[in-house]
Short mmCIF file of C-alpha atoms in Angstrom, two decimals:
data_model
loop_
_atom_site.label_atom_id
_atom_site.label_comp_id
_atom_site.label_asym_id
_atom_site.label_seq_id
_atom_site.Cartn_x
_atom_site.Cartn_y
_atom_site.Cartn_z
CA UNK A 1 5.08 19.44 -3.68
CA UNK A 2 7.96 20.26 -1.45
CA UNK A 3 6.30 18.13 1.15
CA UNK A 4 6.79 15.27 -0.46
CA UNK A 5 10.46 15.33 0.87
CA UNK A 6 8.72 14.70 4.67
CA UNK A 7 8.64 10.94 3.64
CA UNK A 8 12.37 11.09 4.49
CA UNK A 9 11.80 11.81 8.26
CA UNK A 10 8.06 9.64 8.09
CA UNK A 11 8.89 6.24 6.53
CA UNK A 12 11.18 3.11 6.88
CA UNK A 13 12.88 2.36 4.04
CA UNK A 14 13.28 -1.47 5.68
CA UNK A 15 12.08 -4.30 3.74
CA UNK A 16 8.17 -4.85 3.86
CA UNK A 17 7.33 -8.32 4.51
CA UNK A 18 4.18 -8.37 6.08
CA UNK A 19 5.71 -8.49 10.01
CA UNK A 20 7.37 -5.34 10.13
CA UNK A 21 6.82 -2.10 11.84
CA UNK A 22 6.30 0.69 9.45
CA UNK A 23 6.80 3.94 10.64
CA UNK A 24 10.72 4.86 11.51
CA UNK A 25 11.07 4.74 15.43
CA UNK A 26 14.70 6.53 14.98
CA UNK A 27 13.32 9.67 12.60
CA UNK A 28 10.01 10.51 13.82
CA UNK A 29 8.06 8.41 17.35
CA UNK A 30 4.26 7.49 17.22
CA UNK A 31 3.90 10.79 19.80
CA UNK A 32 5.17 13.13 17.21
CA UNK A 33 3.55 11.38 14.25
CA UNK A 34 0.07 9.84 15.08
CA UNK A 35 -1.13 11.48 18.05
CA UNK A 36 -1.88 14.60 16.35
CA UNK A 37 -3.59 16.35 12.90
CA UNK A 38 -0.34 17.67 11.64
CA UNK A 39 1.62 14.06 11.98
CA UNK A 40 -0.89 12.33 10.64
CA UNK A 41 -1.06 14.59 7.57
CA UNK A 42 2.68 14.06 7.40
CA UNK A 43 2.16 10.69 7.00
CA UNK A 44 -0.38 11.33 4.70
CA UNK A 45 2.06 12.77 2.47
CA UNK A 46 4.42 10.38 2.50
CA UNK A 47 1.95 7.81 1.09
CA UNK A 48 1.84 9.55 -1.79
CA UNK A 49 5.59 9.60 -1.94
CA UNK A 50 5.65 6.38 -1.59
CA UNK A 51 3.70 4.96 -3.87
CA UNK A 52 4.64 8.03 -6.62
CA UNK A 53 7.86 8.81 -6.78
CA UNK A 54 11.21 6.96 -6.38
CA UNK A 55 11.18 6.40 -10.23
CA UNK A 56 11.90 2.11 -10.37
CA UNK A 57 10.70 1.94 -6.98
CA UNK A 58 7.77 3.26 -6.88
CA UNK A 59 4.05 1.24 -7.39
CA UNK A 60 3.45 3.60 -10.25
CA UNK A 61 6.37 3.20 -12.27
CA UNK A 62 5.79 -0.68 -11.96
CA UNK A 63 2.13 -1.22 -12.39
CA UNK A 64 2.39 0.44 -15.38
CA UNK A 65 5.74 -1.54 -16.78
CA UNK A 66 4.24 -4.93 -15.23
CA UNK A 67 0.56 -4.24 -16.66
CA UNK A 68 2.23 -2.61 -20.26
CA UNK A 69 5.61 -5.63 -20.64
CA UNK A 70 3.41 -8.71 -20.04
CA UNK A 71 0.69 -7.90 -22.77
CA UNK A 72 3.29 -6.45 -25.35
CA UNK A 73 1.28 -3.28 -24.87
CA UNK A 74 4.98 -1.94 -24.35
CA UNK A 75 8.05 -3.04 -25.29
CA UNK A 76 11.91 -3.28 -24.37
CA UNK A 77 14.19 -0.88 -26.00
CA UNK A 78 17.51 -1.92 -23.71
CA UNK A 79 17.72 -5.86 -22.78
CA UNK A 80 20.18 -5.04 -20.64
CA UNK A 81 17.57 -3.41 -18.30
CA UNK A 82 17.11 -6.79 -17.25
CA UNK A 83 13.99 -6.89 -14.76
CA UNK A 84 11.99 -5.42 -17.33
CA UNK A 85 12.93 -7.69 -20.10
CA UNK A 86 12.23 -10.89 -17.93
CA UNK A 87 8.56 -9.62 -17.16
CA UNK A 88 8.07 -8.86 -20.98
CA UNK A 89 9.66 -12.46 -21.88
CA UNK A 90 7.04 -13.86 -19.50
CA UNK A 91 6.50 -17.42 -18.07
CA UNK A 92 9.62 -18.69 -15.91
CA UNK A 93 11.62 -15.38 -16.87
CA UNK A 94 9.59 -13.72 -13.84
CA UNK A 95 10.85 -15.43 -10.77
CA UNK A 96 10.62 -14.51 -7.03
CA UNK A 97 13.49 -12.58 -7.96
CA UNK A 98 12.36 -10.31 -9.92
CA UNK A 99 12.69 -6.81 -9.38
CA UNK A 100 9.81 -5.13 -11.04
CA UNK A 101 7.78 -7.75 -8.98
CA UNK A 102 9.19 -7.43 -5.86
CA UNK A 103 9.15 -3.57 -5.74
CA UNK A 104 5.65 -4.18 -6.98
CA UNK A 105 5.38 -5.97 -3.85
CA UNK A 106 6.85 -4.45 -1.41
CA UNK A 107 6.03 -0.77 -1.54
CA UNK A 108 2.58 -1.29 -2.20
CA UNK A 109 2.84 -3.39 1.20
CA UNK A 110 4.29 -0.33 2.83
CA UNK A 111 1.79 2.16 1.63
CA UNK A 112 -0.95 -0.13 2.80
CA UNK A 113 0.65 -0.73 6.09
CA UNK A 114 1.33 3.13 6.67
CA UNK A 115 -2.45 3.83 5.61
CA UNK A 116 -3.35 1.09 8.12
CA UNK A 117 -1.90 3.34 10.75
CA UNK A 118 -2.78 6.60 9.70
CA UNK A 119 -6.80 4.97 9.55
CA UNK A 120 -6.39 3.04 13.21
CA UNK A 121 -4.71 6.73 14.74
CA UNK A 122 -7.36 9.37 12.78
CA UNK A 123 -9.79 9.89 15.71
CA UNK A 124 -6.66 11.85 17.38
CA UNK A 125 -7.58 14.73 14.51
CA UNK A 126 -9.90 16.62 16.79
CA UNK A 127 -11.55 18.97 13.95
CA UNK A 128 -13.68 16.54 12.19
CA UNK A 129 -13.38 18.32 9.01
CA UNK A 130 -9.61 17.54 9.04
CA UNK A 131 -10.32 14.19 10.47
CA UNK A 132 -12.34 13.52 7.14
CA UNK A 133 -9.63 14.17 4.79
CA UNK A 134 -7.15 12.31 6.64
CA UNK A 135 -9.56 9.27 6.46
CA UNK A 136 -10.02 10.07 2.82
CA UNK A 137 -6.54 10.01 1.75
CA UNK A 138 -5.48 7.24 3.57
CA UNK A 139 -8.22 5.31 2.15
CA UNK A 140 -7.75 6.49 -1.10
CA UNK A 141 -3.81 5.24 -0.97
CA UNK A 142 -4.72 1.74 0.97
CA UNK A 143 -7.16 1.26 -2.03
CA UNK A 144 -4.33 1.84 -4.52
CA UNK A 145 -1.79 -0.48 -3.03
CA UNK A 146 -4.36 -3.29 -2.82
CA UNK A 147 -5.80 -2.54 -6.03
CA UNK A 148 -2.39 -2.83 -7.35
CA UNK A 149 -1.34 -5.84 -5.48
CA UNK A 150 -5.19 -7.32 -6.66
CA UNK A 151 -3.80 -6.91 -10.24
CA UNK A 152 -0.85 -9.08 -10.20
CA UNK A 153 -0.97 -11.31 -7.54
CA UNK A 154 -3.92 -14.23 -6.42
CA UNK A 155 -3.64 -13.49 -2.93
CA UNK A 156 -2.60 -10.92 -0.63
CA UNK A 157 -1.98 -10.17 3.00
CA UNK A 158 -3.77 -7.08 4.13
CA UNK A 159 -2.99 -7.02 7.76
CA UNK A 160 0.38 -6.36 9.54
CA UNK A 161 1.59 -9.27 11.66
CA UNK A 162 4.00 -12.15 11.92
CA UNK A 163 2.95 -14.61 9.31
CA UNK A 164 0.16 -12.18 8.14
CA UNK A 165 -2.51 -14.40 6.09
CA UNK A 166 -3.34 -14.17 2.77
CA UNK A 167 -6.72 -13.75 1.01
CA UNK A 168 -8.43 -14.22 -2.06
CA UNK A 169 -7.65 -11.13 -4.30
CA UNK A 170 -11.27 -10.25 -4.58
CA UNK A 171 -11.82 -10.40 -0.76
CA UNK A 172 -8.56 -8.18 -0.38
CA UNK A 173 -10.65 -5.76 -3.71
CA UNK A 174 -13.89 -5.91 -1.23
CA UNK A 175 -11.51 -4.63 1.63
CA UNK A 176 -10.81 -1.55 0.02
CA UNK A 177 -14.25 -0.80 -1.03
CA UNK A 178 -15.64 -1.35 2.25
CA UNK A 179 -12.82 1.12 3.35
CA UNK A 180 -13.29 4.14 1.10
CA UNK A 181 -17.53 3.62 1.27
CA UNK A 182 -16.23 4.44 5.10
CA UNK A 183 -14.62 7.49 4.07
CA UNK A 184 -17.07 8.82 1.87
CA UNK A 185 -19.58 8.75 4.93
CA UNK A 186 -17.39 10.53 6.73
CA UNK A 187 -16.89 13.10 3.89
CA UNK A 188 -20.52 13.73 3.60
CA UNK A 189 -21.02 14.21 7.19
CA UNK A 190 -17.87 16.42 7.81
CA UNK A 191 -16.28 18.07 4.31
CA UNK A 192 -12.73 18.41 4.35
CA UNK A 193 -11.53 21.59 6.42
CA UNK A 194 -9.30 24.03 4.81
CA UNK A 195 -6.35 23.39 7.30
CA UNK A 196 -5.97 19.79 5.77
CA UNK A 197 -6.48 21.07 2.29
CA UNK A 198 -3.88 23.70 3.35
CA UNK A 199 -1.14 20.92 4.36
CA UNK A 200 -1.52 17.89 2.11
CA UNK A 201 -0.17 18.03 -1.56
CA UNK A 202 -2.33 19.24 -4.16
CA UNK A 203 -4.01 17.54 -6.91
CA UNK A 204 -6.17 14.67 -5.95
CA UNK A 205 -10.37 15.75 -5.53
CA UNK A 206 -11.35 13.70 -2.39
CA UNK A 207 -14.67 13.17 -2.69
CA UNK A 208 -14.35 12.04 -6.44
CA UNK A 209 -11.25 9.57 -5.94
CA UNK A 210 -13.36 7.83 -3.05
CA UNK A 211 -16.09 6.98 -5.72
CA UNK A 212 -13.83 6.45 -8.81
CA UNK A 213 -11.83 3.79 -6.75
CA UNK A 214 -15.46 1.92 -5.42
CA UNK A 215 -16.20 1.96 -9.06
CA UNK A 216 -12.60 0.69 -10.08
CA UNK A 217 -12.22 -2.04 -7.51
CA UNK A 218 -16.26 -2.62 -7.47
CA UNK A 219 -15.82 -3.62 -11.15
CA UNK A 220 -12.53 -5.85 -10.53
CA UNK A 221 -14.33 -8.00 -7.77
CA UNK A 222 -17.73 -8.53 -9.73
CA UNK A 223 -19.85 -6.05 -7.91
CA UNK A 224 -21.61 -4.51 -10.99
CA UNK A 225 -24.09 -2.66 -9.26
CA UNK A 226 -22.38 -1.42 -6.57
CA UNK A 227 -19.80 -0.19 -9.70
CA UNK A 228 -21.92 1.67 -11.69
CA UNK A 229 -23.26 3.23 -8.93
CA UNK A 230 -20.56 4.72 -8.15
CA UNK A 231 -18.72 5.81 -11.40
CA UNK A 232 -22.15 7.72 -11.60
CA UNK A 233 -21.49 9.70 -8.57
CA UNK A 234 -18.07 11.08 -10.25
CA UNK A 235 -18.17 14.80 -11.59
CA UNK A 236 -16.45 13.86 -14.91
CA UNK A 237 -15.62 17.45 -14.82
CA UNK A 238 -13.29 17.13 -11.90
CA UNK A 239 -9.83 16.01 -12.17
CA UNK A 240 -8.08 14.24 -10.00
CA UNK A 241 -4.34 13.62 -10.65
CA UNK A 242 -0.77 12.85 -8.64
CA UNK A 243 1.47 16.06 -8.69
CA UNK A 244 5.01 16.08 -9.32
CA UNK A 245 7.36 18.84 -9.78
CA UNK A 246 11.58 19.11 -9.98
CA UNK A 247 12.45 17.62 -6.53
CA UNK A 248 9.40 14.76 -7.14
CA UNK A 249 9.34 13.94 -10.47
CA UNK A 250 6.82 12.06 -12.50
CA UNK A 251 8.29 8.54 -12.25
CA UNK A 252 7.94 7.21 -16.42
CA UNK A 253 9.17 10.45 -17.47
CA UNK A 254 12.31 9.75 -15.35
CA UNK A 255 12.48 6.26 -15.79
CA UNK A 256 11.32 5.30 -19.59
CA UNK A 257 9.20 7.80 -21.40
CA UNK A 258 11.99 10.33 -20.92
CA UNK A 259 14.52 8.24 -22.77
CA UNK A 260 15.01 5.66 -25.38
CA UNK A 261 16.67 3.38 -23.22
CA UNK A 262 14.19 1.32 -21.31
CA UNK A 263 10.70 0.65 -22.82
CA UNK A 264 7.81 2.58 -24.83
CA UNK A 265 4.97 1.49 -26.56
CA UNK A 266 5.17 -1.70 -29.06
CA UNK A 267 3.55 0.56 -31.96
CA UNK A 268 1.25 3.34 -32.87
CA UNK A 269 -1.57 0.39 -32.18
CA UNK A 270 -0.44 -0.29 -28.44
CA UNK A 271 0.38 -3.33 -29.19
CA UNK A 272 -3.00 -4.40 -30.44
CA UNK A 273 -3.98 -6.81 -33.07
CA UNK A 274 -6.86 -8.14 -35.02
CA UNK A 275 -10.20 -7.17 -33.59
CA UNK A 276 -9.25 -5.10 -30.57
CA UNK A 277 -6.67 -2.94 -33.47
CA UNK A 278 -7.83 0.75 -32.90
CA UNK A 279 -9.85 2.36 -35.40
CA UNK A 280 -8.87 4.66 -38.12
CA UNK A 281 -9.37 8.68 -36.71
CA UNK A 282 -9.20 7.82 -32.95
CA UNK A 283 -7.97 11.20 -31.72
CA UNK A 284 -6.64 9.18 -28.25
CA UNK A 285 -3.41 7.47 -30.73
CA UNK A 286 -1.93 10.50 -31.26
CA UNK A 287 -2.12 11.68 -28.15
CA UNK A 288 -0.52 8.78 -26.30
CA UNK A 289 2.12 7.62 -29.27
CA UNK A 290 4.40 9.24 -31.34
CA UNK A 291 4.13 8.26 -35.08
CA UNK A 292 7.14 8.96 -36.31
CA UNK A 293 9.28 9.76 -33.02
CA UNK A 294 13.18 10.94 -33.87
CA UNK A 295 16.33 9.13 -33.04
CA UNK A 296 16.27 10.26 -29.00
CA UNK A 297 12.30 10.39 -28.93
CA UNK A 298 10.51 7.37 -26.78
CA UNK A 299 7.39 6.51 -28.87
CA UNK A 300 5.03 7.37 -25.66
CA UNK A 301 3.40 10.70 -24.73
CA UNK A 302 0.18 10.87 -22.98
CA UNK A 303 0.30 11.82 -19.30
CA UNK A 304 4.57 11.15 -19.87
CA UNK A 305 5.76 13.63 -21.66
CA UNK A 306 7.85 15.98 -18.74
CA UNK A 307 8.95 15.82 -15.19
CA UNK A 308 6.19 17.79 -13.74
CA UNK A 309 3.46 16.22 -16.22
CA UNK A 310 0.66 15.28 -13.62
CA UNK A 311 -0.48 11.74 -14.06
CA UNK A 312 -4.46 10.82 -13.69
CA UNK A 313 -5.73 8.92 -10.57
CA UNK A 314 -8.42 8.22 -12.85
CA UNK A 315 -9.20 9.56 -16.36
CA UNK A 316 -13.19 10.51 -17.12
CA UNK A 317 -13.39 7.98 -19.71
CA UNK A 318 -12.90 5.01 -17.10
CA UNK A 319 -15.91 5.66 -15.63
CA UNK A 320 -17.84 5.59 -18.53
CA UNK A 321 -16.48 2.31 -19.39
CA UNK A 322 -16.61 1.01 -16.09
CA UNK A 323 -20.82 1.57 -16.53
CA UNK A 324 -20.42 -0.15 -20.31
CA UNK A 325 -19.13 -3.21 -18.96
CA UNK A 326 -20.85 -3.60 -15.93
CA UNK A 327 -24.31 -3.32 -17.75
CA UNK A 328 -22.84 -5.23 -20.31
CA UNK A 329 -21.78 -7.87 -18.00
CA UNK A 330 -25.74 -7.58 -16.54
CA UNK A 331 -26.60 -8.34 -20.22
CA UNK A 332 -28.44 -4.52 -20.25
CA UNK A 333 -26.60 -3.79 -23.49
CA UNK A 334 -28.59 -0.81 -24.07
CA UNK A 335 -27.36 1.09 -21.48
CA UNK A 336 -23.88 -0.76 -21.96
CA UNK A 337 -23.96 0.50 -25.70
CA UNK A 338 -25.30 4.40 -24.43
CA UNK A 339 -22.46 4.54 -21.94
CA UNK A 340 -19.66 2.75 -24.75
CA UNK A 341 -21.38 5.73 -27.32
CA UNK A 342 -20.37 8.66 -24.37
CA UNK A 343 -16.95 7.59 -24.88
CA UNK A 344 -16.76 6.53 -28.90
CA UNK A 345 -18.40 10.02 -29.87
CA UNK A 346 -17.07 12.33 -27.95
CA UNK A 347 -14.79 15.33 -29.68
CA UNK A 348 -13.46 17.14 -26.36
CA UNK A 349 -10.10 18.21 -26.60
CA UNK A 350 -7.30 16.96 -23.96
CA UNK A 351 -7.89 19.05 -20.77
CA UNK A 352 -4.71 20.72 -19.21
CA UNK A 353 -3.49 21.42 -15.99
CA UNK A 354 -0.97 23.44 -14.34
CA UNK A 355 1.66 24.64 -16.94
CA UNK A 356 -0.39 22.99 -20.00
CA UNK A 357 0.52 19.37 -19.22
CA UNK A 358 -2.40 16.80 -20.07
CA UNK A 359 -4.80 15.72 -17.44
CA UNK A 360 -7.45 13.71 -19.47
CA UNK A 361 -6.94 12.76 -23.23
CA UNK A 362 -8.96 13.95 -25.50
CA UNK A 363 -12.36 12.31 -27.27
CA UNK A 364 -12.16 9.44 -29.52
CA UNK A 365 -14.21 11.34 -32.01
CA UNK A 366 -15.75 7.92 -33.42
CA UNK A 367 -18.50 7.06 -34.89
CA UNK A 368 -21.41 5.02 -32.59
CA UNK A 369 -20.71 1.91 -32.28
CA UNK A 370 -22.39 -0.52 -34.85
CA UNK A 371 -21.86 -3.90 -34.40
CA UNK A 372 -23.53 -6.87 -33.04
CA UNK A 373 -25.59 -6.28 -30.30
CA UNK A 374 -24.58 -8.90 -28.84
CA UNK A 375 -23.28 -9.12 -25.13
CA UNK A 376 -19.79 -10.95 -26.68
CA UNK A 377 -19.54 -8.20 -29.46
CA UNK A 378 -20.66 -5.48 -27.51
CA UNK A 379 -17.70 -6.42 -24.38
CA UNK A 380 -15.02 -6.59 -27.36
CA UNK A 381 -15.60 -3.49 -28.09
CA UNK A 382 -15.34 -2.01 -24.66
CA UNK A 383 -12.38 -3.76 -24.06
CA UNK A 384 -11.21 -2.02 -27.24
CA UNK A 385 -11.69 1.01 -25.95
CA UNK A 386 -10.54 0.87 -22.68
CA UNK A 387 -7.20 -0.51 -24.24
CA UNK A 388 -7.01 3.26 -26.03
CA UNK A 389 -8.44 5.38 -23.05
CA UNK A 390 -6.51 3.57 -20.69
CA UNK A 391 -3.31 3.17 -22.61
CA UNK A 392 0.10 3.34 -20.38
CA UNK A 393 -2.13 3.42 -16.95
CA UNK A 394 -1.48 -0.58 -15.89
CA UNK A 395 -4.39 -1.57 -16.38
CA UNK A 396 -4.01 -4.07 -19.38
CA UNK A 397 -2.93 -7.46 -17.69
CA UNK A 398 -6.39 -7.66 -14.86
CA UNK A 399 -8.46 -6.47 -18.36
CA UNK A 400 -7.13 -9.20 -20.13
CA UNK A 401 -7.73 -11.67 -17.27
CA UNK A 402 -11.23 -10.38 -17.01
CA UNK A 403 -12.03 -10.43 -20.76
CA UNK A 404 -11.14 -13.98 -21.02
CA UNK A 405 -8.52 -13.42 -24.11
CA UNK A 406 -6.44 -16.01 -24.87
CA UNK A 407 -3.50 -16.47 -22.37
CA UNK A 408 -0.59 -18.22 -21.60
CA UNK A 409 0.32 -21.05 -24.15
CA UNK A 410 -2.79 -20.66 -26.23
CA UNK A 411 -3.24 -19.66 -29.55
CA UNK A 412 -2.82 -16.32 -30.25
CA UNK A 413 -1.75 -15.67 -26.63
CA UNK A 414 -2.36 -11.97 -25.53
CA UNK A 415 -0.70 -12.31 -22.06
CA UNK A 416 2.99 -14.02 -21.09
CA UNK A 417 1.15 -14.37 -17.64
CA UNK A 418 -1.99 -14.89 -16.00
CA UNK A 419 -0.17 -13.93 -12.03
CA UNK A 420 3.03 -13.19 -10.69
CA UNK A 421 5.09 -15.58 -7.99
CA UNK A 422 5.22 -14.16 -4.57
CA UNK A 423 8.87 -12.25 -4.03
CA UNK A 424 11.31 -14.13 -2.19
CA UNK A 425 11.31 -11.22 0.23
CA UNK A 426 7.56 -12.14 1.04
CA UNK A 427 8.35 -15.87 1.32
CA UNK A 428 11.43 -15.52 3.23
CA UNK A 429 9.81 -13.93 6.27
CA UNK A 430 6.10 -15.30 6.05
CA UNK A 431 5.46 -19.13 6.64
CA UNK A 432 1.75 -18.86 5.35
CA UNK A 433 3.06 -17.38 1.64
CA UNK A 434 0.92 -19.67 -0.67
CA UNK A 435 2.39 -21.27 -3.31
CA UNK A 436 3.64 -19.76 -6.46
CA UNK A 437 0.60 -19.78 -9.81
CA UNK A 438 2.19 -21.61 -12.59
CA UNK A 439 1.78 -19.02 -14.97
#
């Protein structure tokens, strides 16, 4: 994980409105960087940097603070950590200003721009086999920045340019997909050779992350078929997960779940009330929350618990209740409720990685599910569930969008926004920055 340190001689550290140049002329030229396998792995690396590690800075940190603070799925422990307290106050109290929104902004901006590059320079890998797994992880981070842009914002800009236009969040989703169904063609006609295994940083399974993140961002944009399609091509055996270590360290360890001094979960219940309030017995509380935590103890665990705790690009579990909704939302509640049962009954224990730290959580160990079958009752209880699986992993503010619960200023309002303003940085250096959603 050593590598990781290369993003210090790969990437700008300048702002990232959407007309700057990237890469760092001074530290390391286009020659030395994107001409060749080795740079471009380099740069490969650093996207993962990027968008890991730099604790506050980092899209990681922030999706899951932004997703967690604005549906009281977390809560603030310190007012005085001020960014984070305006984003869980909600409404006006997240301005342009903001700094969990702009970093949200702005880095994930830079990894997509960087990816851009790496993707437009990978035909100067000569062995195709490397040339795949360049492609792959390049597409896999340009997904992630997007996806996490898709989550919080109504539009994005997903070229590089002066004045770079903006789409439609679910054209900038179909983007991505149509960019990692690229890369798994080129996996499948050229595996990944062992010299790019041998360079990049460990952790993340190529050929499952492609699929996971069609089935992800498939879901997000509408495309049911195309998203159960693909969470069925995922070994949920593999695991797929970011790696940090002493030098790069897992950023809401560092930041939040290390301490008691910036947020942790709302309750034992993740903030969750009335019919979406987790069952009695579900084996997934204990592992992400802390009952009765001491004095110096943040209430969250999970995938948070130490420095060098990998964290999940994707958890088994999502898949399955990526194919529950989508059939649900087909109105094939059969297979919606067989898929939702995968993930109710099952009694496997946590897996573990590298130095025992979790990987997945463990089963739910629930009974089937027995309510309505109803398409209304039967997506309630989905979204249940993927509040649990998914707990801490930023994914609660786009569900709650999605699932139509009640938002902004209405009764019983889950959400203190439906979308984020665009950060002043963004609107200061592009003319075509659309206006700001009210709430």
């Amino acid at each position: 994980m050593k590598k990781i340190l290369i993003l210090l001689a790969v990437l700008s550290m300048a702002t990232s409105s959407c007309d700057k140049e990237y890469l760092n002329p001074s530290t390391a030229s286009d020659v030395q960087v994107l001409t060749n396998a080795d740079g471009l792995i380099t740069v490969c690396n650093g996207l993962q940097a990027r968008f890991t590690t730099g604790g506050a800075l980092s899209p990681l940190y922030n999706t899951v603070a932004a997703g967690g603070l604005s549906t009281r799925e977390l809560t603030v422990i310190n007012v005085g950590n001020i960014e984070e307290f305006n984003v869980s106050l909600g409404a006006g109290n997240v301005t342009n200003l903001n700094g969990v929104v702009r970093n949200l902004w702005t880095q994930s901006q830079l990894v997509r721009a960087n990816a851009d590059l790496v993707l437009a320079n990978a035909n100067n890998a000569t062995d195709p086999g490397t040339r795949s797994g360049i492609i792959a992880y390049a597409s896999i981070f340009r997904a992630l920045a997007i996806g996490t842009l898709a989550q919080y914002f109504e539009q994005v800009p997903i070229v590089t340019q002066a004045n770079a236009p903006f789409v439609s969040r679910v054209q900038a989703l179909q983007s991505a997909v149509e960019q990692l169904e690229a890369a798994a063609t080129q996996l499948n006609t050229a595996p990944v050779s062992a010299d790019f295994n041998s360079k990049i940083i460990g952790g993340i399974n190529l050929p499952n992350t492609v699929q996971a993140l069609i089935a992800r961002y498939s879901l997000m944009a509408g495309d049911y078929d195309k998203a159960i399609a693909a969470a069925g091509r995922v070994d949920l055996a593999s695991r797929s997960v970011f790696s940090f270590d002493e030098l790069a360290r897992n950023p809401l360890f560092e930041v939040a779940f290390g301490n008691r001094n910036v947020f942790e979960p709302t309750n034992v219940n993740l903030g969750l009330t009335g019919a979406l309030t987790p069952e009695a017995g579900d084996r997934r509380i204990p592992f992400y929350t802390r009952a009765n935590p001491t004095a110096t103890q943040n209430r969250g665990t999970g995938f948070y618990s130490a420095s060098a705790a990998p964290i999940p690009v994707y958890v088994p579990g999502e898949m399955l209740l990526i194919r529950a909704e989508a059939y649900a939302r087909k109105n094939d509640l059969a297979n919606a409720v067989l898929e939702l049962n995968r993930v109710r009954t099952s009694t496997a224990a946590a897996t573990t990685g590298t130095g025992g730290l979790p990987t997945a959580p463990p089963g739910a160990g629930l009974a089937p599910y027995a309510g309505p079958l109803t398409q209304e009752a039967v997506l309630l209880d989905i979204l249940r569930n993927r509040s649990v699986e998914l707990a801490f992993q930023g994914f609660r503010l786009d569900d709650s969008r999605r699932f139509n619960r009640p938002g902004p200023g209405a009764a019983g309002s889950e959400r203190n926004r439906n979308f984020y303003p665009y950060p002043r940085t963004e609107r200061e250096n592009n003319t075509v920055t659309p206006d700001d959603p009210a709430a």
